[in-house]
Short mmCIF file of C-alpha atoms in Angstrom, two decimals:
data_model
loop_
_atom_site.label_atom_id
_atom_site.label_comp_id
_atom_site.label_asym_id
_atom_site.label_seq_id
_atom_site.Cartn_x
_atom_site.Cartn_y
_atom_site.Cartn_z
CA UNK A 1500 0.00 0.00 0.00
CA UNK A 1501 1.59 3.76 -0.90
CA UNK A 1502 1.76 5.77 2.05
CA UNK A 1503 0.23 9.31 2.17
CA UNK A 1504 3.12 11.58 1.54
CA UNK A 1505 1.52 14.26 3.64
CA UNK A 1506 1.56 12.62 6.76
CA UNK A 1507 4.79 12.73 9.00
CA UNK A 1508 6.60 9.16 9.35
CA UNK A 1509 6.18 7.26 13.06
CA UNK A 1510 8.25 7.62 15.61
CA UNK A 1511 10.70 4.89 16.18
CA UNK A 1512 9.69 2.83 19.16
CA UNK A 1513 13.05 0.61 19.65
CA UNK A 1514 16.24 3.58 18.29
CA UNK A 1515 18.39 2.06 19.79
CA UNK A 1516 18.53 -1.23 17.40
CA UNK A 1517 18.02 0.94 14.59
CA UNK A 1518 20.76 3.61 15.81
CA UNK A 1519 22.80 0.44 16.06
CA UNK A 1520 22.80 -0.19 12.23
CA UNK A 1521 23.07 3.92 11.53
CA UNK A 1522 26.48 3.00 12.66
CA UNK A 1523 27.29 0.80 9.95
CA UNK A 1524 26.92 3.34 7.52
CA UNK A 1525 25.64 3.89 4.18
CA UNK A 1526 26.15 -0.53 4.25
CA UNK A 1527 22.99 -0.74 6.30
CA UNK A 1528 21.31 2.60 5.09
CA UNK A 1529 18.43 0.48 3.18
CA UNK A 1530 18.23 -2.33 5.97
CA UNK A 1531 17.30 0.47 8.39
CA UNK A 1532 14.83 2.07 6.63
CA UNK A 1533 12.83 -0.76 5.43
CA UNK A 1534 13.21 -2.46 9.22
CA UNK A 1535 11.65 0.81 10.33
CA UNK A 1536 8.92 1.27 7.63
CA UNK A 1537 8.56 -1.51 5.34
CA UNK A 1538 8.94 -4.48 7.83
CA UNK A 1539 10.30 -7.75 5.93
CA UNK A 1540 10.38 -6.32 2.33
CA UNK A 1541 13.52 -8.08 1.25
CA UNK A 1542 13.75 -6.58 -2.11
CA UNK A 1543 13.00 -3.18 -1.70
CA UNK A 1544 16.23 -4.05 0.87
CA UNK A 1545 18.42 -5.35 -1.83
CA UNK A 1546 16.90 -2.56 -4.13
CA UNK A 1547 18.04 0.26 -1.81
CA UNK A 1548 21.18 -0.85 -1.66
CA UNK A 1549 21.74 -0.98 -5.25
CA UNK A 1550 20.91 2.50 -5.33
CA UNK A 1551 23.47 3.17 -2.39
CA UNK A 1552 26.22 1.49 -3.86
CA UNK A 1553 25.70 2.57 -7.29
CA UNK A 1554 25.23 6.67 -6.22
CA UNK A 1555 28.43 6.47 -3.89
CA UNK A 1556 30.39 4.44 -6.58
CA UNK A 1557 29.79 7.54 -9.17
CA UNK A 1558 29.94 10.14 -5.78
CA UNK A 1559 32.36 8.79 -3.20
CA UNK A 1560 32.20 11.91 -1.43
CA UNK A 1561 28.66 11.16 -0.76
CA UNK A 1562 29.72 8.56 1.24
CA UNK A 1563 30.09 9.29 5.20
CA UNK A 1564 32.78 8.65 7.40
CA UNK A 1565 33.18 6.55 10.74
CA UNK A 1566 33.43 9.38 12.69
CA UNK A 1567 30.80 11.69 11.33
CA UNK A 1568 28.39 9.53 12.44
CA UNK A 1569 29.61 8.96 15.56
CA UNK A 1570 29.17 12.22 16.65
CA UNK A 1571 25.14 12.08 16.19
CA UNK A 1572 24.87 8.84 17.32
CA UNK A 1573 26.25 9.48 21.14
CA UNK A 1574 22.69 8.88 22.81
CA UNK A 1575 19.63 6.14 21.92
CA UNK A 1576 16.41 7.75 21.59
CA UNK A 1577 14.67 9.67 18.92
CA UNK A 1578 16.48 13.09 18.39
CA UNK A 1579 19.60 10.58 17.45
CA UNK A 1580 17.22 8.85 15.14
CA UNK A 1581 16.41 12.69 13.51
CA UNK A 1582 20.24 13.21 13.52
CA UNK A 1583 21.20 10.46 11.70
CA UNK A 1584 17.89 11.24 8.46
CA UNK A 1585 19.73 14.55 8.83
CA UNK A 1586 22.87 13.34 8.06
CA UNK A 1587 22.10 10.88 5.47
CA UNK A 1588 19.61 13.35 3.34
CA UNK A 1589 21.72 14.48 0.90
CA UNK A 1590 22.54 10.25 -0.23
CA UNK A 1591 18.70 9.41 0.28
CA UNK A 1592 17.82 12.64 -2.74
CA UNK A 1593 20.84 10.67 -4.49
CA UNK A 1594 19.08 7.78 -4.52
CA UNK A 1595 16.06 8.62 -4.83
CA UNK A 1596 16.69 10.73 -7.87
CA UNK A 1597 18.53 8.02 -9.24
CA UNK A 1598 15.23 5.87 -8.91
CA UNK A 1599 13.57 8.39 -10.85
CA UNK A 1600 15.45 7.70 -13.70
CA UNK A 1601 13.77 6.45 -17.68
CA UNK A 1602 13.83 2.87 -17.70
CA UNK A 1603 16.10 2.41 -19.99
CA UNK A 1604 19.08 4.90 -18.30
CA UNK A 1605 18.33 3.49 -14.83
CA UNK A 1606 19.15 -0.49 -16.23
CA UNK A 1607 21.91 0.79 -17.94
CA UNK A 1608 23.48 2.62 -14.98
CA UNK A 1609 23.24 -0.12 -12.73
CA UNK A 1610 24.55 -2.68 -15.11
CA UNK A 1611 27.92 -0.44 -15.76
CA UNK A 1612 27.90 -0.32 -11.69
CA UNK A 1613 27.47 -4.00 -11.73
CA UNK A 1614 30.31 -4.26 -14.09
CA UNK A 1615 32.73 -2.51 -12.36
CA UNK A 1616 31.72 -4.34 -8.98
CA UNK A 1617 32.57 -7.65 -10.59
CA UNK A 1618 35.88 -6.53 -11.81
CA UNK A 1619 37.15 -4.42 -8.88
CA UNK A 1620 38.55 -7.19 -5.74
CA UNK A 1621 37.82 -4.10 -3.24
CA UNK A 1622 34.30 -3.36 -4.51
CA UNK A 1623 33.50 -7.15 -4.33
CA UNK A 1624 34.80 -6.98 -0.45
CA UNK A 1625 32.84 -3.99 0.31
CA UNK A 1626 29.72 -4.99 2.54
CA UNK A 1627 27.90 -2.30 0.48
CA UNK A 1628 28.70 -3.36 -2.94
CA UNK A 1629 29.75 -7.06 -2.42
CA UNK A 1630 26.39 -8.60 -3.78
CA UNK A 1631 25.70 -5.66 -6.58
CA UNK A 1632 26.59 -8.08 -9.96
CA UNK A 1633 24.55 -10.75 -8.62
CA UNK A 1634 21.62 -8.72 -7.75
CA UNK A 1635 21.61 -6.94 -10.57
CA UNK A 1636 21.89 -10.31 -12.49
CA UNK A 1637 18.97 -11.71 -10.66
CA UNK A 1638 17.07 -8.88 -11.37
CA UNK A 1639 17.26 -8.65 -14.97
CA UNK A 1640 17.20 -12.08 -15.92
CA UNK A 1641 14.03 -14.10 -17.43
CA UNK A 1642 12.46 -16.53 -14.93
CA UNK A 1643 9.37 -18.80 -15.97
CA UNK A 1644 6.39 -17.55 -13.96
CA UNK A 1645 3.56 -19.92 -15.98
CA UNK A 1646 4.04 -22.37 -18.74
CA UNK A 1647 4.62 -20.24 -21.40
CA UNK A 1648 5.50 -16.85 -19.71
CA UNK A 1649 8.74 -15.71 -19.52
CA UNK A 1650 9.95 -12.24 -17.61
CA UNK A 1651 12.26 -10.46 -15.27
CA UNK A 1652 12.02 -9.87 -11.85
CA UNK A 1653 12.90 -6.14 -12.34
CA UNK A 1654 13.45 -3.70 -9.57
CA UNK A 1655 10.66 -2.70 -6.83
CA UNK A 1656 11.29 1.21 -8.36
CA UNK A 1657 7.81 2.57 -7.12
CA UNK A 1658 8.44 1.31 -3.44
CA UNK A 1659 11.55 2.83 -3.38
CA UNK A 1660 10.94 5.94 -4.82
CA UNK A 1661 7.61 6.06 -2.52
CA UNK A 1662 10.23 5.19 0.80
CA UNK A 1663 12.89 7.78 0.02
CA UNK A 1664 10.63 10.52 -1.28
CA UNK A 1665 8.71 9.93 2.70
CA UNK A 1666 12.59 9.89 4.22
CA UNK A 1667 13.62 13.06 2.56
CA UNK A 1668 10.78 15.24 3.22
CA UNK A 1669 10.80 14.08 6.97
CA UNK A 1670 14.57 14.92 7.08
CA UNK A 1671 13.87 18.16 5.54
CA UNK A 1672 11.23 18.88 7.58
CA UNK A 1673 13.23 18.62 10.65
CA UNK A 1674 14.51 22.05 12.80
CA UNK A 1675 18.09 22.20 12.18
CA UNK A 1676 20.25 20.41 14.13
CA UNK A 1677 22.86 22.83 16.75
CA UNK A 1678 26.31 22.88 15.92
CA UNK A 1679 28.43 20.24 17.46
CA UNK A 1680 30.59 21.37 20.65
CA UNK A 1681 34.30 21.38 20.18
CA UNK A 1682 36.55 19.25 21.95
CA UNK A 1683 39.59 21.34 21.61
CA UNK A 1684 38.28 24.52 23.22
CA UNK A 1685 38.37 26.18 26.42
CA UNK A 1686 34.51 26.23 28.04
CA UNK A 1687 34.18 29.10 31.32
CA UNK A 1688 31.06 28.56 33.30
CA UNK A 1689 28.74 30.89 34.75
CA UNK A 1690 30.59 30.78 37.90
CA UNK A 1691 34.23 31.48 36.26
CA UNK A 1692 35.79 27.99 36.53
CA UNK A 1693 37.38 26.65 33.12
CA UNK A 1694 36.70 23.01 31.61
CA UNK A 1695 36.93 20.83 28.51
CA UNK A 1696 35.32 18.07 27.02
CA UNK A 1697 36.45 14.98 28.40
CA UNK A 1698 33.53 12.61 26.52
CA UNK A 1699 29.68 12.19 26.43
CA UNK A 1700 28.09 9.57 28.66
CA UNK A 1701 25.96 6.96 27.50
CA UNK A 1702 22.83 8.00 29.55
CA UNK A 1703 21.52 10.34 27.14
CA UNK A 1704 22.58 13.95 26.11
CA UNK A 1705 24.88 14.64 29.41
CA UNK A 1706 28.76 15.91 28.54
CA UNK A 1707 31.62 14.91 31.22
CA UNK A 1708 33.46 18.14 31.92
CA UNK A 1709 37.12 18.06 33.19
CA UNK A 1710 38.11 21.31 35.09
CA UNK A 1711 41.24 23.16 33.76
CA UNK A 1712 42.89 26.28 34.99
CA UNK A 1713 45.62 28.61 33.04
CA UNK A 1714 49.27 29.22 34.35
CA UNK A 1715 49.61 32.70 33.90
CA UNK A 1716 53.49 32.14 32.85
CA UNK A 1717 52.96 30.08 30.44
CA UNK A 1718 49.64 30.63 29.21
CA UNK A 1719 49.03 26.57 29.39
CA UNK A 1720 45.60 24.90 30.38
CA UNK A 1721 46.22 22.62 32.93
CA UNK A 1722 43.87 19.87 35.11
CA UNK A 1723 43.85 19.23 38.08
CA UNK A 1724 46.06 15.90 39.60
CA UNK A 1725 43.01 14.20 40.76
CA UNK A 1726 41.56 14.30 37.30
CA UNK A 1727 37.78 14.89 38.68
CA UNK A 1728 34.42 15.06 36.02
CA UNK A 1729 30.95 16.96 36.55
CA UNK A 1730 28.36 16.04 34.16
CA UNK A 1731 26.76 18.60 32.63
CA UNK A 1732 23.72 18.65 29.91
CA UNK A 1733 25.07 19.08 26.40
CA UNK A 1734 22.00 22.19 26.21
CA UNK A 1735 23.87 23.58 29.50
CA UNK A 1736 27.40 23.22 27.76
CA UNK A 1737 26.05 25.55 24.84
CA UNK A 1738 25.48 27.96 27.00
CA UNK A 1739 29.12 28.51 28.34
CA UNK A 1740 31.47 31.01 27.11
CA UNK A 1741 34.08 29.69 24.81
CA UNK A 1742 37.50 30.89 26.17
CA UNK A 1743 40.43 30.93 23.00
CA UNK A 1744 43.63 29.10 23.45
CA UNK A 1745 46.26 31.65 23.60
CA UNK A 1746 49.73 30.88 22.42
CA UNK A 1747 52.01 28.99 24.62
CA UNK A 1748 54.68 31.38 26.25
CA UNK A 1749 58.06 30.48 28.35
CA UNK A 1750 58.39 33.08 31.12
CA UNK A 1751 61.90 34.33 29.86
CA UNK A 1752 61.19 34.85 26.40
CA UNK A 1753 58.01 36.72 28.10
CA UNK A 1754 60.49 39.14 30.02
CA UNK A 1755 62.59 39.58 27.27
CA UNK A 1756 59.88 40.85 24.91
CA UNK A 1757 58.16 43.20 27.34
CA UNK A 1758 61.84 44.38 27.76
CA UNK A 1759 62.61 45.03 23.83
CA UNK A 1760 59.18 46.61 23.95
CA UNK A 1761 59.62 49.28 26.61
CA UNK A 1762 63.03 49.85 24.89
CA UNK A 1763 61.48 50.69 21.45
CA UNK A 1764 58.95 53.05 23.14
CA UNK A 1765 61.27 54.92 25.17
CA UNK A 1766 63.31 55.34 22.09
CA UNK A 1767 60.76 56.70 19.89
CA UNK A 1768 59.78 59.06 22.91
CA UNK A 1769 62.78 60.34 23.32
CA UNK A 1770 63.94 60.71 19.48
CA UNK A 1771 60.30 61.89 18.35
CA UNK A 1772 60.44 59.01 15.53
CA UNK A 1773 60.44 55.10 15.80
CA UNK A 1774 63.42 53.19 15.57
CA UNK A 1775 65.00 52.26 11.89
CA UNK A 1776 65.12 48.76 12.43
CA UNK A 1777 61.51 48.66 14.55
CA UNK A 1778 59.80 46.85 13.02
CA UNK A 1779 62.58 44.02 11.82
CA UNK A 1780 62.91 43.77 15.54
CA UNK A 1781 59.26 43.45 16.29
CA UNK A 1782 59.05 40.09 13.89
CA UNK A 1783 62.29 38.58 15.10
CA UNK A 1784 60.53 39.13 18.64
CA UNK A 1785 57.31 37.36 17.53
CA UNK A 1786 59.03 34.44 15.94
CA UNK A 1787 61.02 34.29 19.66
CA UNK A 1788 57.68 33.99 20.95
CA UNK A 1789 56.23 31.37 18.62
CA UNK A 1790 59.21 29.02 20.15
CA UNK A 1791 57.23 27.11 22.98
CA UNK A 1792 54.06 26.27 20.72
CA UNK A 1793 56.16 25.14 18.37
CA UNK A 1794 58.05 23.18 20.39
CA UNK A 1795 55.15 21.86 22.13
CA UNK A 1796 53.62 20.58 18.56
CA UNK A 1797 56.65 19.06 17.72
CA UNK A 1798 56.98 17.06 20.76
CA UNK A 1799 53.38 15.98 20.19
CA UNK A 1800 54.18 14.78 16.57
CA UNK A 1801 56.63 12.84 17.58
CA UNK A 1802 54.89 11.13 20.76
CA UNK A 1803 51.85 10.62 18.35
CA UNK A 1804 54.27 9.37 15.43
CA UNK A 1805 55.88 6.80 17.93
CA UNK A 1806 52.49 5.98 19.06
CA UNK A 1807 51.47 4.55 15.60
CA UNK A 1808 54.61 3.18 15.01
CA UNK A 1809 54.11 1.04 18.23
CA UNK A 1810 56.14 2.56 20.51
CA UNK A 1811 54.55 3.49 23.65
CA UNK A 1812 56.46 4.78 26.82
CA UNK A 1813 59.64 3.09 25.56
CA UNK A 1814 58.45 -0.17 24.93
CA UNK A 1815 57.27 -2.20 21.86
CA UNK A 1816 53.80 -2.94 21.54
CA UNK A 1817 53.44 -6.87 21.14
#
């Protein structure tokens, strides 16, 4: 039966099993919706993910990444659900317009995908396009449905197109999603104290906080020994000021440039003109300055370098 186009899709009463194949990406894309709105279809399953396989084949970028969808699948209940039709709208018009195709251009474009899938060893391992020649091949070949009767299978295009034209205009539909926090910056609270994200807990939209305050010196963000959390609402979180990272500094460099500083203005005082050489002087100062952060990344590329390459605190990983 066509659904009514008009009315809104149902809410998802179990998110987190569906949530649970969002995370397998555009792989389980069709599975999911048909589980959630065309219960034990098994074509329009296979269907869908011909039409997955074969847009992200001719638009990789369309494709979405491991940890893109992490970050909107955190919690289990319906907004993640919302999240996840968000993120996947611009591959469900893909496919659906790709459905819409003339007859004739939309065999032909899946029979060059097919092609390709059979000939290409990493396509054919690819849980999204590992079964594409063979559907594709089922599809379009002749089977005997009475004595004398011979036709194709053929593709369940109306059920699709009916599905993903329902999927889009629900996703589009939606209020926009807010911006995702950022793990790298500096939060201040209402009541002054500093934090950053540690991680999000599992118990809906709540954000772990780790305290951090500044040494004035050298301008780094440090936590505290005991390495203590507060949860906080992610809504809450939004709310904070975000505090930017200032350059690293090293106290004597620090002196020294407050030093050349109140040198060049006393000069210029006293002599009525700046210095010849002021402004040389002023960018040899700043890339003095830039010393400690660049120190600092260095030493991290190297710690994170060794970390791939196995080595961690001295010893070979086994």
């Amino acid at each position: 039966m066509t659904r009514d186009l008009r009315s809104p899709l149902p809410l998802s009463t179990s998110p987190e099993y569906y949530l649970r194949l969002a995370r397998k990406g555009a792989a389980a894309r069709g599975q999911l919706l048909v589980e959630r709105y065309r219960p034990s279809d098994v074509r329009l399953e296979e269907y869908l993910r011909l039409l997955y396989g074969a847009v992200i084949f001719n638009t990789p970028a369309l494709d979405l990444e491991p940890h893109v969808l992490s970050l909107v699948v955190r919690t289990e209940d319906q907004r993640a659900l919302d999240n996840v039709d968000r993120l996947f709208n611009l591959l469900d018009r893909a496919a659906l317009a790709f459905a819409s195709l003339d007859g004739p251009t939309h065999t032909e474009r899946l029979i060059t995908y097919a092609n390709h899938v059979e000939h290409t060893g990493a396509l054919r391992s690819h849980p999204l396009h590992q079964f594409a020649d063979m559907q594709v091949s089922n599809a379009l070949r002749s089977h005997r449905i009475s004595s004398d009767v011979m036709r194709a299978v053929g593709f369940p295009r109306a059920a699709a197109v009916d599905l993903l034209t329902a999927v889009v205009r629900h996703a589009e539909a939606l209020p926009p999603a807010p911006p995702a926090l950022n793990r790298e910056a500096i939060y201040r609270g209402p009541d002054g104290s500093h934090y950053v994200i540690d991680s999000y807990t599992s118990r809906g939209l709540l954000v772990l906080l780790r305290p951090v305050s500044q040494d004035p010196d050298t301008r780094e963000w440090k936590q505290p020994r005991d390495r203590s959390t507060v949860e906080v609402p992610e809504d809450t979180v939004r709310q904070y000021t975000v505090v930017p990272r200032e350059p690293l500094a090293d106290p004597r460099i620090t002196r020294l440039g407050t030093l050349v500083r109140d040198l060049l203005a006393a000069y210029e005082t006293a002599a009525g003109h700046p210095l010849g050489s002021a402004k040389e002087i002023r960018a040899a100062l700043a890339a003095v300055e830039a010393i400690p952060g660049e120190t600092r990344a260095r030493q991290y590329s190297a710690w994170s370098a060794g970390n791939r390459n196995g080595y961690s605190r001295g010893r070979r990983r086994r």
